[in-house]
Coordinates of C-alpha atoms and ligand atoms in Angstrom, one line a residue:
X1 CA 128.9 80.3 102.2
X2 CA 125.3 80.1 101.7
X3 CA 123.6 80.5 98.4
X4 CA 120.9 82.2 97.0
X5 CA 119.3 82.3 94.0
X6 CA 117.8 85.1 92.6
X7 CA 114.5 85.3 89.9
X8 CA 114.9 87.9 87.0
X9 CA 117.3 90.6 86.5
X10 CA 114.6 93.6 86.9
X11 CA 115.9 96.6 88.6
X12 CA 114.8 95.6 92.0
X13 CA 116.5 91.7 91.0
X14 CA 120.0 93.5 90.7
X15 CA 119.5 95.3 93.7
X16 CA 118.8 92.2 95.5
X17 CA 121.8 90.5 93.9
X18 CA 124.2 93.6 94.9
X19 CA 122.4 93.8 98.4
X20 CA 122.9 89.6 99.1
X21 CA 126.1 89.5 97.8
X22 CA 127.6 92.1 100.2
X23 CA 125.8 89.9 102.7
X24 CA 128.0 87.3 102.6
X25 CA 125.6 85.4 100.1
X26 CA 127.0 83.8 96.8
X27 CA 124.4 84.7 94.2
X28 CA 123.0 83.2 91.2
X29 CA 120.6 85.4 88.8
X30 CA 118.2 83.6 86.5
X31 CA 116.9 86.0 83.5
X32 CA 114.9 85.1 81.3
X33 CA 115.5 87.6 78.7
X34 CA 118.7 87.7 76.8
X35 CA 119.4 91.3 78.8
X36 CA 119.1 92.8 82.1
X37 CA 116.6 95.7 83.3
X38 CA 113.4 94.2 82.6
X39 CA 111.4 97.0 81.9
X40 CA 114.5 99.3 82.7
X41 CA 116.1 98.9 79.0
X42 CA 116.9 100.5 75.8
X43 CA 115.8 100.5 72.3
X44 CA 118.5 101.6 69.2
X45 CA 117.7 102.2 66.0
X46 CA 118.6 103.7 62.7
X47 CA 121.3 106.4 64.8
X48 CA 118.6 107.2 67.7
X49 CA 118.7 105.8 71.3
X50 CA 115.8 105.9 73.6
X51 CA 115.5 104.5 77.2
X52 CA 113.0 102.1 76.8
X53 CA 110.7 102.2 79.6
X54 CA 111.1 104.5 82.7
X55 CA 111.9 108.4 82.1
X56 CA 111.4 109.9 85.4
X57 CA 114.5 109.6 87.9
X58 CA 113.7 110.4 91.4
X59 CA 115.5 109.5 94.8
X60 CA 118.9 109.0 93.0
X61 CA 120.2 108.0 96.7
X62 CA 118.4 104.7 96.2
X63 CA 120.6 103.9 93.3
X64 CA 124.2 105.5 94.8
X65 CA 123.2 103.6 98.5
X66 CA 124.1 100.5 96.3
X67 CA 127.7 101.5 95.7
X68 CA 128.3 102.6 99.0
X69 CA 127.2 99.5 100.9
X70 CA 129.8 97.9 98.1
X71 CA 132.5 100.1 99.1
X72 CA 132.4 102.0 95.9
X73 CA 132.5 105.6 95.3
X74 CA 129.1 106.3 93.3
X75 CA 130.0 109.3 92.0
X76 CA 133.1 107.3 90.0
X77 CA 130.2 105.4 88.8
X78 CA 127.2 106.4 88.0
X79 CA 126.6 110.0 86.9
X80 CA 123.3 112.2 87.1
X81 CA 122.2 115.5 86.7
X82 CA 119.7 118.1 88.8
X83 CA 116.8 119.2 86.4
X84 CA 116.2 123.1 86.4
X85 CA 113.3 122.4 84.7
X86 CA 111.1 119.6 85.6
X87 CA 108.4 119.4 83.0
X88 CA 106.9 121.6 80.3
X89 CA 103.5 122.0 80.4
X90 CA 100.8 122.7 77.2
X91 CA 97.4 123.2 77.0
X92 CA 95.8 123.2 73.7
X93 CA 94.4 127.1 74.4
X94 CA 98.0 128.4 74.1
X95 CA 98.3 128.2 77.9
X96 CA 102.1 126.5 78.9
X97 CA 104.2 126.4 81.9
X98 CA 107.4 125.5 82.9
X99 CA 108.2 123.5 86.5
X100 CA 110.6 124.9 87.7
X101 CA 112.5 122.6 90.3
X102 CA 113.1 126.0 92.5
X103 CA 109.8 126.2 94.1
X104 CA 109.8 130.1 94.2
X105 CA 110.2 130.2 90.5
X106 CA 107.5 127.4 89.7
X107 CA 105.5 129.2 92.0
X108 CA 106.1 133.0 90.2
X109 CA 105.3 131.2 87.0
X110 CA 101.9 130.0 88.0
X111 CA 101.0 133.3 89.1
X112 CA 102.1 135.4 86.6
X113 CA 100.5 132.6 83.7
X114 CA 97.5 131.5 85.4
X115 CA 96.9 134.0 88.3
X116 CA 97.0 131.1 91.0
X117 CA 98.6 132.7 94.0
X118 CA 101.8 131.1 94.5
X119 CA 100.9 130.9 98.2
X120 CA 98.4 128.1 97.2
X121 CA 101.8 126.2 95.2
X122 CA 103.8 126.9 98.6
X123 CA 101.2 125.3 100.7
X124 CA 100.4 122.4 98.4
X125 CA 104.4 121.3 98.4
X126 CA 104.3 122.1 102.1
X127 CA 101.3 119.2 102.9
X128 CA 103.2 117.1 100.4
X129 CA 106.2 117.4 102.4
X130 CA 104.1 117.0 106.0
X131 CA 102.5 113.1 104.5
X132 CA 106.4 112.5 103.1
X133 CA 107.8 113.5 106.3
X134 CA 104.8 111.1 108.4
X135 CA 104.0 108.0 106.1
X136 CA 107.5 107.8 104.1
X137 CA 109.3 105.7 106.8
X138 CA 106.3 103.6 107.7
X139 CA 105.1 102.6 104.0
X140 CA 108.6 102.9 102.0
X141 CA 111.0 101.8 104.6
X142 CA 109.5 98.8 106.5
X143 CA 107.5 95.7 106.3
X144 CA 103.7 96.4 106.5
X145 CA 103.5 92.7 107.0
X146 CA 105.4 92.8 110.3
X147 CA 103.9 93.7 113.8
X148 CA 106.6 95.9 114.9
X149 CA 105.9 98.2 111.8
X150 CA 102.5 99.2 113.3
X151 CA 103.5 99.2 117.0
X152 CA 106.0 101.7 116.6
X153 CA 106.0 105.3 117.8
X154 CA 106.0 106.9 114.5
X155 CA 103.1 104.6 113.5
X156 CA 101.4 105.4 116.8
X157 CA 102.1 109.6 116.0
X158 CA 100.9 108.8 112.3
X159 CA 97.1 107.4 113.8
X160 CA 96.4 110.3 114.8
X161 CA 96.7 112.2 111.9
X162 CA 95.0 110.4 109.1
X163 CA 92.7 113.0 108.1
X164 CA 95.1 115.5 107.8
X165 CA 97.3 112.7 105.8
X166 CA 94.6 112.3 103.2
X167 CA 93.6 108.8 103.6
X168 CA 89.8 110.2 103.5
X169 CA 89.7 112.6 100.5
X170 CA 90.3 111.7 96.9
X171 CA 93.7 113.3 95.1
X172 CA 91.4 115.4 93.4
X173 CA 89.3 116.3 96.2
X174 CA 92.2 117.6 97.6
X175 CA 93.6 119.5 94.7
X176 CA 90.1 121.3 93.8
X177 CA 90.6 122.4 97.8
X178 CA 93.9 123.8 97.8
X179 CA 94.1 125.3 94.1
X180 CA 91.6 127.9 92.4
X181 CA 92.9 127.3 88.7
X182 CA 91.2 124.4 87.1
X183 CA 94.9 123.6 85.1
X184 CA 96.6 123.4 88.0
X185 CA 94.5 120.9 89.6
X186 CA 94.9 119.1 86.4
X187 CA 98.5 119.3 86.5
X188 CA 98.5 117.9 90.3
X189 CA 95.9 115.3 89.4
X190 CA 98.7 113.6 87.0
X191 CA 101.0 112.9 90.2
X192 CA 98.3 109.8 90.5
X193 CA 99.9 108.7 87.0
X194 CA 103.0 107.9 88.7
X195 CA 102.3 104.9 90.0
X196 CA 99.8 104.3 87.4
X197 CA 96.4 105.5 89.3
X198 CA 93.0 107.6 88.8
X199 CA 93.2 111.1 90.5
X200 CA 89.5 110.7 91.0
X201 CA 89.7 107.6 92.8
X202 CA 93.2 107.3 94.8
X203 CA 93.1 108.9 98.1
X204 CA 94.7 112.3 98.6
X205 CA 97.9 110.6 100.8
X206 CA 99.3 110.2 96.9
X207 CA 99.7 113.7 97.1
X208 CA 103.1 112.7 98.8
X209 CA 104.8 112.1 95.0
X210 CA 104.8 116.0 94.3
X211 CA 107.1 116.1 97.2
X212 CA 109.6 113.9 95.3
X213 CA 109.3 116.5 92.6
X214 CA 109.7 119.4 94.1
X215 CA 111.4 119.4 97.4
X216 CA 113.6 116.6 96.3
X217 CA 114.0 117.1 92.9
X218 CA 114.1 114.9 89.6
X219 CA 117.3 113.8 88.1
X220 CA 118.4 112.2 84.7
X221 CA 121.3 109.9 84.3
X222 CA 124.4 112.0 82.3
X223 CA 124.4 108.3 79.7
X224 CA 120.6 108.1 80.0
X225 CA 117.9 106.4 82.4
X226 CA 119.4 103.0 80.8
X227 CA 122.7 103.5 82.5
X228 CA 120.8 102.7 86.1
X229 CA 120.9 99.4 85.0
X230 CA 124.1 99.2 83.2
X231 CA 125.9 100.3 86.3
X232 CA 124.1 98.0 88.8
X233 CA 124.4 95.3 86.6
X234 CA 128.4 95.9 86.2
X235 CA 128.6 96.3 90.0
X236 CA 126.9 93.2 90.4
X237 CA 128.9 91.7 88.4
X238 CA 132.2 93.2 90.0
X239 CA 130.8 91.5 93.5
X240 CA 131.2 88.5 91.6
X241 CA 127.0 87.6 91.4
X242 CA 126.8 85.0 88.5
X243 CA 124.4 85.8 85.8
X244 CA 122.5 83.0 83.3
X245 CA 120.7 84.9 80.3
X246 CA 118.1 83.3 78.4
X247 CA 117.5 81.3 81.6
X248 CA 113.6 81.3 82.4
X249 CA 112.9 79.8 85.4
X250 CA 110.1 77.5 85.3
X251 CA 109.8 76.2 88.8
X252 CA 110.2 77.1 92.5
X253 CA 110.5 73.6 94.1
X254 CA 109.2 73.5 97.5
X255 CA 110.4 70.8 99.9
X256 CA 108.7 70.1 103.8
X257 CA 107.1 74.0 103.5
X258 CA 111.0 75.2 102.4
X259 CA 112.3 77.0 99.2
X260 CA 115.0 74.6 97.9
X261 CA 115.7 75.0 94.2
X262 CA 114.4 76.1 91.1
X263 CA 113.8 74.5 87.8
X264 CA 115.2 75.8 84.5
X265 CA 115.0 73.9 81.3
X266 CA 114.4 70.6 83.4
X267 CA 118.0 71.1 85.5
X268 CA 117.4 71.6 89.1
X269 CA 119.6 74.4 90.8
X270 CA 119.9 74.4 94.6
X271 CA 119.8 77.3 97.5
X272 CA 119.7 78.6 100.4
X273 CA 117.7 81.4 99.7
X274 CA 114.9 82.4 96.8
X275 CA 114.0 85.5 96.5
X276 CA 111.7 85.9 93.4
X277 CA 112.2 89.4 91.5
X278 CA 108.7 88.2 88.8
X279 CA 105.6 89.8 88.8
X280 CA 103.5 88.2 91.8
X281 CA 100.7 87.2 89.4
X282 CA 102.4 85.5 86.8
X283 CA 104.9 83.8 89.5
X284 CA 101.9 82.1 90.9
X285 CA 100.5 81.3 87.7
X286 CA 103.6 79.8 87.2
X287 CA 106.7 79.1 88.9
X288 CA 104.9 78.6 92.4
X289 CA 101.4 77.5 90.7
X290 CA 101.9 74.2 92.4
X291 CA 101.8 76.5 96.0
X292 CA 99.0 77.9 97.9
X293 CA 97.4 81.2 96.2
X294 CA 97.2 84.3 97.9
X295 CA 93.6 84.7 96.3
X296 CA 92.5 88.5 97.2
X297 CA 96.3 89.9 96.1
X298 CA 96.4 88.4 93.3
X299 CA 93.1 90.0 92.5
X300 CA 93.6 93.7 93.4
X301 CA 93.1 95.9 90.1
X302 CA 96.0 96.8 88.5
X303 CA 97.7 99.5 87.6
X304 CA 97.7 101.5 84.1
X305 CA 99.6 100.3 81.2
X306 CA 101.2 102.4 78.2
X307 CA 101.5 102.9 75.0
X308 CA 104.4 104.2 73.4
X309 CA 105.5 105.3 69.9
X310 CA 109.4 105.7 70.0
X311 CA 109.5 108.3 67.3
X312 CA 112.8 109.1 65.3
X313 CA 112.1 112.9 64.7
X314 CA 113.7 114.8 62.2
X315 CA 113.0 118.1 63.3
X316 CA 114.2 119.8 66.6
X317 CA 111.3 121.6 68.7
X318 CA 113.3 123.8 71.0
X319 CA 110.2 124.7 73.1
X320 CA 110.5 121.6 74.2
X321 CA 112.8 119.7 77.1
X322 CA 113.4 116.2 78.4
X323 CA 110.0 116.4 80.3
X324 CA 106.8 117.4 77.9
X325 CA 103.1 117.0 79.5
X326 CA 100.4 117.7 76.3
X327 CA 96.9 118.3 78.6
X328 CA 94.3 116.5 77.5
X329 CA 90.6 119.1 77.0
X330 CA 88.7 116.6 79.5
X331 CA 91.1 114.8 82.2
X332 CA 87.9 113.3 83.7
X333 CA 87.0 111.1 80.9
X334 CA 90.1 110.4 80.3
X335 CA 90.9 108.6 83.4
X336 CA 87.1 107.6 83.4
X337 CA 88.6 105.7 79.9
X338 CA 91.4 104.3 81.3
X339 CA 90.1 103.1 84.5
X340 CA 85.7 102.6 83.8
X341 CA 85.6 101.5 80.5
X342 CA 88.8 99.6 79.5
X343 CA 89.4 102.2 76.5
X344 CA 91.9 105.1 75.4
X345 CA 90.1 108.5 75.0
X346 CA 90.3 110.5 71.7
X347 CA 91.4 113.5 73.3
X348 CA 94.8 111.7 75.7
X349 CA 97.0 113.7 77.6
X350 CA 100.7 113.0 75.4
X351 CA 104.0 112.7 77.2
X352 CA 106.8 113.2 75.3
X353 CA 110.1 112.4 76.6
X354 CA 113.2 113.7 74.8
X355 CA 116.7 112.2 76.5
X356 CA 118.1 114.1 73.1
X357 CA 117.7 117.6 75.0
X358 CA 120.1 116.3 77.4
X359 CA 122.1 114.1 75.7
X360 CA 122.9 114.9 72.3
X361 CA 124.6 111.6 70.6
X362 CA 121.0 109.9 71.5
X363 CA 119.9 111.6 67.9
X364 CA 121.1 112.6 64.8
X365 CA 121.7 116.3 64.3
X366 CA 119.4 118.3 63.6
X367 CA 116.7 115.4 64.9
X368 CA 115.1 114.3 68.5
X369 CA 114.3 111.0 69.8
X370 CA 110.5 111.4 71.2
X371 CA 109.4 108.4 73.5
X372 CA 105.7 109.4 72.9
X373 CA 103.8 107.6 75.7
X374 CA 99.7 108.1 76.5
X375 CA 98.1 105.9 79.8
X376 CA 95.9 102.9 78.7
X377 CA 94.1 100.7 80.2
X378 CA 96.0 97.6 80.9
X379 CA 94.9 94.6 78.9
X380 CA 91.6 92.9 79.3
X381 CA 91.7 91.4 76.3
X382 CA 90.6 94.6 74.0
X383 CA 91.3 95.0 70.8
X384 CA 94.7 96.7 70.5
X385 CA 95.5 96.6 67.0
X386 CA 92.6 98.6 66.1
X387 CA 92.4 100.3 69.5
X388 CA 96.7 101.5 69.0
X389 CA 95.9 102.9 65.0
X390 CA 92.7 105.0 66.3
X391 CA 95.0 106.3 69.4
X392 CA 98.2 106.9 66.7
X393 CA 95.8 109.1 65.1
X394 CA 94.4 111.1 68.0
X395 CA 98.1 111.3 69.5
X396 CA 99.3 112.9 66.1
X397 CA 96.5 115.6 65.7
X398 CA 97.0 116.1 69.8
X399 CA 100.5 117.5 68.9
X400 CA 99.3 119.1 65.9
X401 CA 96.7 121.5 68.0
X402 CA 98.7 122.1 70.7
X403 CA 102.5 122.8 69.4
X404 CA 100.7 124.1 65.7
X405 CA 102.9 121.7 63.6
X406 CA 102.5 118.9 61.5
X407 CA 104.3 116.6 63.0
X408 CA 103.7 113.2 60.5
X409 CA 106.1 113.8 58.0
X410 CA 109.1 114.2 60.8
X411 CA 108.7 110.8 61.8
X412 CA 111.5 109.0 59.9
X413 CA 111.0 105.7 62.0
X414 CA 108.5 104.2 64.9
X415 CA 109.1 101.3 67.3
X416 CA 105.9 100.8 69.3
X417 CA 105.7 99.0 72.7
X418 CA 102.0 98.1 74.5
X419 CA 100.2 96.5 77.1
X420 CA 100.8 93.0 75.4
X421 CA 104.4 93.7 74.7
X422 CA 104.9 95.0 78.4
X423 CA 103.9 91.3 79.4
X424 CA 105.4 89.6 76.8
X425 CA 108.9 91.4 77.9
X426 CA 108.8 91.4 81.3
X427 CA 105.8 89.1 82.2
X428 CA 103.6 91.7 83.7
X429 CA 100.0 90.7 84.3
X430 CA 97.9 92.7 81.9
X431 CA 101.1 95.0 80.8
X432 CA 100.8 97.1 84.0
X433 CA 103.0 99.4 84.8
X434 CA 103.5 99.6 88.8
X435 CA 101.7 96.4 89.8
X436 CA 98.6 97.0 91.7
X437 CA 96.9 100.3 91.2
X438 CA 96.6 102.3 94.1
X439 CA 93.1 102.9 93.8
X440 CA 91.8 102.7 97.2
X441 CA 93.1 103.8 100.9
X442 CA 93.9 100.1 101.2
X443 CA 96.1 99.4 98.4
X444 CA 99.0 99.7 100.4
X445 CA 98.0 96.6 102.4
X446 CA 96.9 94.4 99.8
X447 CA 100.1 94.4 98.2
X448 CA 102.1 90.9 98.8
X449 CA 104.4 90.6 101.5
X450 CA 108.8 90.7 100.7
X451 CA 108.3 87.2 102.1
X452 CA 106.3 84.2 101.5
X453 CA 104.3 83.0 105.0
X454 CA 104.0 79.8 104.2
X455 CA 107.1 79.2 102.4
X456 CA 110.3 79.3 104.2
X457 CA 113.4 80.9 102.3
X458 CA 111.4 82.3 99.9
X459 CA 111.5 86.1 99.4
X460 CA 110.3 88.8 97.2
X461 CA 111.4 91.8 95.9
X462 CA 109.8 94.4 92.4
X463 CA 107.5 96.3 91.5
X464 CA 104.4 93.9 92.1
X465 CA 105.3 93.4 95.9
X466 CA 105.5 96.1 99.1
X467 CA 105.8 99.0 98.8
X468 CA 105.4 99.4 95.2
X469 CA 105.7 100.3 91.3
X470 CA 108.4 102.8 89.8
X471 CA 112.2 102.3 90.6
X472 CA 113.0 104.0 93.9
X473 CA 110.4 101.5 95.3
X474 CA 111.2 98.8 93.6
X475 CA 115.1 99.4 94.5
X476 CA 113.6 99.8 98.6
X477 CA 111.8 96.3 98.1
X478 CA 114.7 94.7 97.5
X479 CA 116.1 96.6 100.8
X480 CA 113.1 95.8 102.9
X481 CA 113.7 92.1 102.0
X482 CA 117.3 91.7 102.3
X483 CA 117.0 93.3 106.0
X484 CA 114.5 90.4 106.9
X485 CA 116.8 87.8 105.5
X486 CA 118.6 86.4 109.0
Ligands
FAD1 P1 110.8 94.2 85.8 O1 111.4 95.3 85.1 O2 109.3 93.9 85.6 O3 111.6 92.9 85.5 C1 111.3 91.6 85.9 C2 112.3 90.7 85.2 O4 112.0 89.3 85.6 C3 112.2 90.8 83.7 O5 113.5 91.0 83.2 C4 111.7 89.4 83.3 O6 112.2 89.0 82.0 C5 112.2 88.5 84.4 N1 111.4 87.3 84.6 C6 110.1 87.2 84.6 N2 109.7 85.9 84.8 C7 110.9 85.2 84.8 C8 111.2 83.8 84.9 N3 110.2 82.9 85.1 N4 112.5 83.4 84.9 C9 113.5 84.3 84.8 N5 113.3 85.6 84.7 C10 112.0 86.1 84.7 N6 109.2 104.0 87.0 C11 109.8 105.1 87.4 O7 110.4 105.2 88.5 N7 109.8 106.3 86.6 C12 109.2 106.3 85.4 O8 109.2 107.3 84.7 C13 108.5 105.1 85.0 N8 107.9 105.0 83.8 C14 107.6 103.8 83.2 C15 107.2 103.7 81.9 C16 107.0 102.5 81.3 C17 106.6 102.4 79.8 C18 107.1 101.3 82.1 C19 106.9 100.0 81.4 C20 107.4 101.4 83.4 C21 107.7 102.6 84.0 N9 108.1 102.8 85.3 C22 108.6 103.9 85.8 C23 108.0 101.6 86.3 C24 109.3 100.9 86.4 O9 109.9 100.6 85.1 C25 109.1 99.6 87.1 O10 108.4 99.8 88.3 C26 110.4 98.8 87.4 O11 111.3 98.9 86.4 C27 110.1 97.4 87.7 O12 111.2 96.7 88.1 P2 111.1 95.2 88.6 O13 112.4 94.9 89.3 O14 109.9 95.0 89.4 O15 111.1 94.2 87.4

């Protein structure tokens, strides 16, 4: 059997490993880390649990798909719930909705609370569906960096339509178009955050996450987002894939224009196959920097980063639920912070995610585990330890104002994670979040390819390559690429 060998045990690394295996392929992972998940992880501390990175579930099939290529029942598995309730909305003036994932209700809500017509909700999901239903299996599903992808009929039926598909208008363009209520084309704007965007600057085809949202729905893991990885990385290791911990691959060596083996601690380990699962711009800084270097990619801007306070709170807030969005007074300069001018804004947007609404044993009683997360900039070398205390502060009197509480003395422990510790964990360039931002019509294609062009056997798959940040993507990239292996 032929071997491949497989670089970092992100999300998108284990679905490679699952995906090759049931190929035929004997698989070796190399992690550097002492765990698997990259970013996909989880913190515990002093009796609270809090997924560490990701909060939002969406496309659960991506996950399940994975079992059932492997013969496995995913519902014995892997376990995950519906949300009624997508998100909880608050505005400092009082103002709050709930998104409901029934799109009648959601769109009753607005009316009654903001008197938007819930036609204009209904016809907003509706064009989000319509640039889902066109662009979904030509940008998520294939290879842009094939010719067949843009031959095809749907590509040729999709030509015809970019206006109408947004590629011309801004997201928030769009949004001050279809809605009259200035929060809800705030609340619409944030989609852009998803892959770690500015509404003001990423075309208006980004208005195709909503769709995911709404029409589809978003989901949460019964043992937490954490168990995504814990039950890909157990049915990896069912397949029989061989994992090496600790293991930090330093090269890629490259023989006669072919991927032959990779380096770790100085001992040479041979393959078939390479597929690298490490950010692009880091791999070529590193493990391929001996190779030739795809200059314009690698400098695309990237996306957002985070900031996080992981909050032990010992207090429970039933008005809120797993999903809390805190508006920030002046969206515009915040983005126009995170994106122009490298800095956080004193008045941020806060989301707080609570897995303890959902599952209880990840607090004490009585208490809630906040993962407190504001978009940053990602790191250009600014001054985060004065930068994070100014932003701990604005955070803190952001919940004050809005929920009318004082929420410092409730905090009975903090664990922080930032743009430098993103890198530093999972070797992101700058701490981004998704990769590349998406910030112009032509991010798509100026993403790098699932396979090297100049390097033979050498594949990619994660969040940094095609098509993209966030885990249903990066789970699809390792999908894209096993299908082109021959
Ligand atoms: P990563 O998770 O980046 O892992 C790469 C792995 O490679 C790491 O484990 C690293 O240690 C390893 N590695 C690197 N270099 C080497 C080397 N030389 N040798 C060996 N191993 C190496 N997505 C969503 O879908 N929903 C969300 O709500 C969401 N929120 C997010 C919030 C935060 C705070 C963060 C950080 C991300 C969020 N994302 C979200 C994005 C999502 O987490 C990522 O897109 C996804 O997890 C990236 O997976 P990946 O496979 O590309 O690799």
């Amino acid at each position: 059997t032929k071997k491949a060998i497989i670089i970092g045990a992100g999300i998108a690394g284990l679905a490679a490993a699952i995906r090759l295996k049931v190929k035929g392929y004997e698989v070796q992972v190399f992690e550097a880390n002492s765990y698997p998940g990259g970013k996909l992880s989880e913190i515990k501390i002093g009796g609270y649990r809090f997924d560490a990175g990701p909060s939002l579930f969406t496309l659960p099939e991506q996950v399940e798909e994975l079992f059932k290529i492997s013969g496995q029942n995913p519902k014995d598995h892997f376990e995950y719930i519906k949300l009624p309730v997508t998100c909880h909305y608050f505005w400092e003036d009082g103002k709050s909705l709930k998104a409901y994932s029934d799109i009648n209700l959601f769109a009753e809500e607005v009316e009654v609370k903001l008197g938007e017509p819930a036609s204009n909700i209904r016809k907003a999901l509706k064009q989000s569906d319509y640039i889902y239903r066109h662009l979904s299996p030509l940008f998520m599903h294939r290879s842009l960096h094939k010719l067949g992808t843009w031959t095809n009929s749907l590509a040729l039926k999709s030509y015809l339509k970019m206006g109408k598909l947004g590629i011309f208008n801004t997201m928030n363009a769009a949004n001050v178009k279809s809605f009259k209520h200035p929060k809800l084309v705030q609340l619409f704007n944030r989609y852009a955050t998803y892959n770690g965007s500015d509404p003001y600057q990423t075309p208006a085809t980004l208005n195709i996450i909503p769709h995911l949202e709404f029409n589809i729905g978003a989901f949460f893991p019964k043992k937490g987002m954490h168990d995504i990885t814990n039950s890909l990385f157990k049915l990896a290791k069912d397949l029989g894939v061989e994992f090496n911990f600790g293991a930090k691959v330093d090269e890629v060596i490259v023989e006669n224009g072919k991927a032959s083996a990779v380096k770790v601690t100085g001992e040479l380990f041979k393959a078939e196959l390479i597929v690298n699962n490490m950010d692009m711009v880091n791999a070529y800084k590193s493990i391929l920097s001996k190779q030739k270097q795809p200059k314009k990619l690698l400098e695309q801007p990237k996306s957002s980063s985070a900031l996080i306070f992981y909050w032990g709170i010992k207090k429970e807030f039933p008005e809120l639920d797993l999903h809390n969005i805190l508006f920030s007074n002046d969206y515009k300069k915040e983005f126009d912070h995170i994106f122009n001018l490298g800095s956080i804004y004193e008045d941020p947007t806060v989301y707080i995610n609570i897995t303890s609404v959902y599952k209880k044993d990840d607090a004490p009683e009585g208490c809630m585990n906040w993962f407190t997360m504001i978009n940053v900039p990602n790191n250009q070398g600014q001054d985060w330890d004065v930068l994070i205390k100014e932003a701990r502060r604005h955070i803190i009197t952001k919940i004050n104002r809005t929920l009318k509480t004082d929420i410092e003395p409730f905090i009975e422990l903090e664990e922080i994670l930032e743009p430098r510790t993103i890198e530093s964990k999972t070797s992101s360039a700058q701490g981004a979040l998704y990769g590349n931002s998406s910030n112009n019509r032509y991010a798509a294609f100026l993403r790098h390819a699932n396979f090297s062009s100049d390097i033979k056997n050498l594949y990619f798959c994660g969040g940094s390559v095609h098509p993209g940040g966030g885990i249903p993507l990066c789970l699809l990239s390792a999908k894209i690429m096993t299908e082109m292996v021959q």
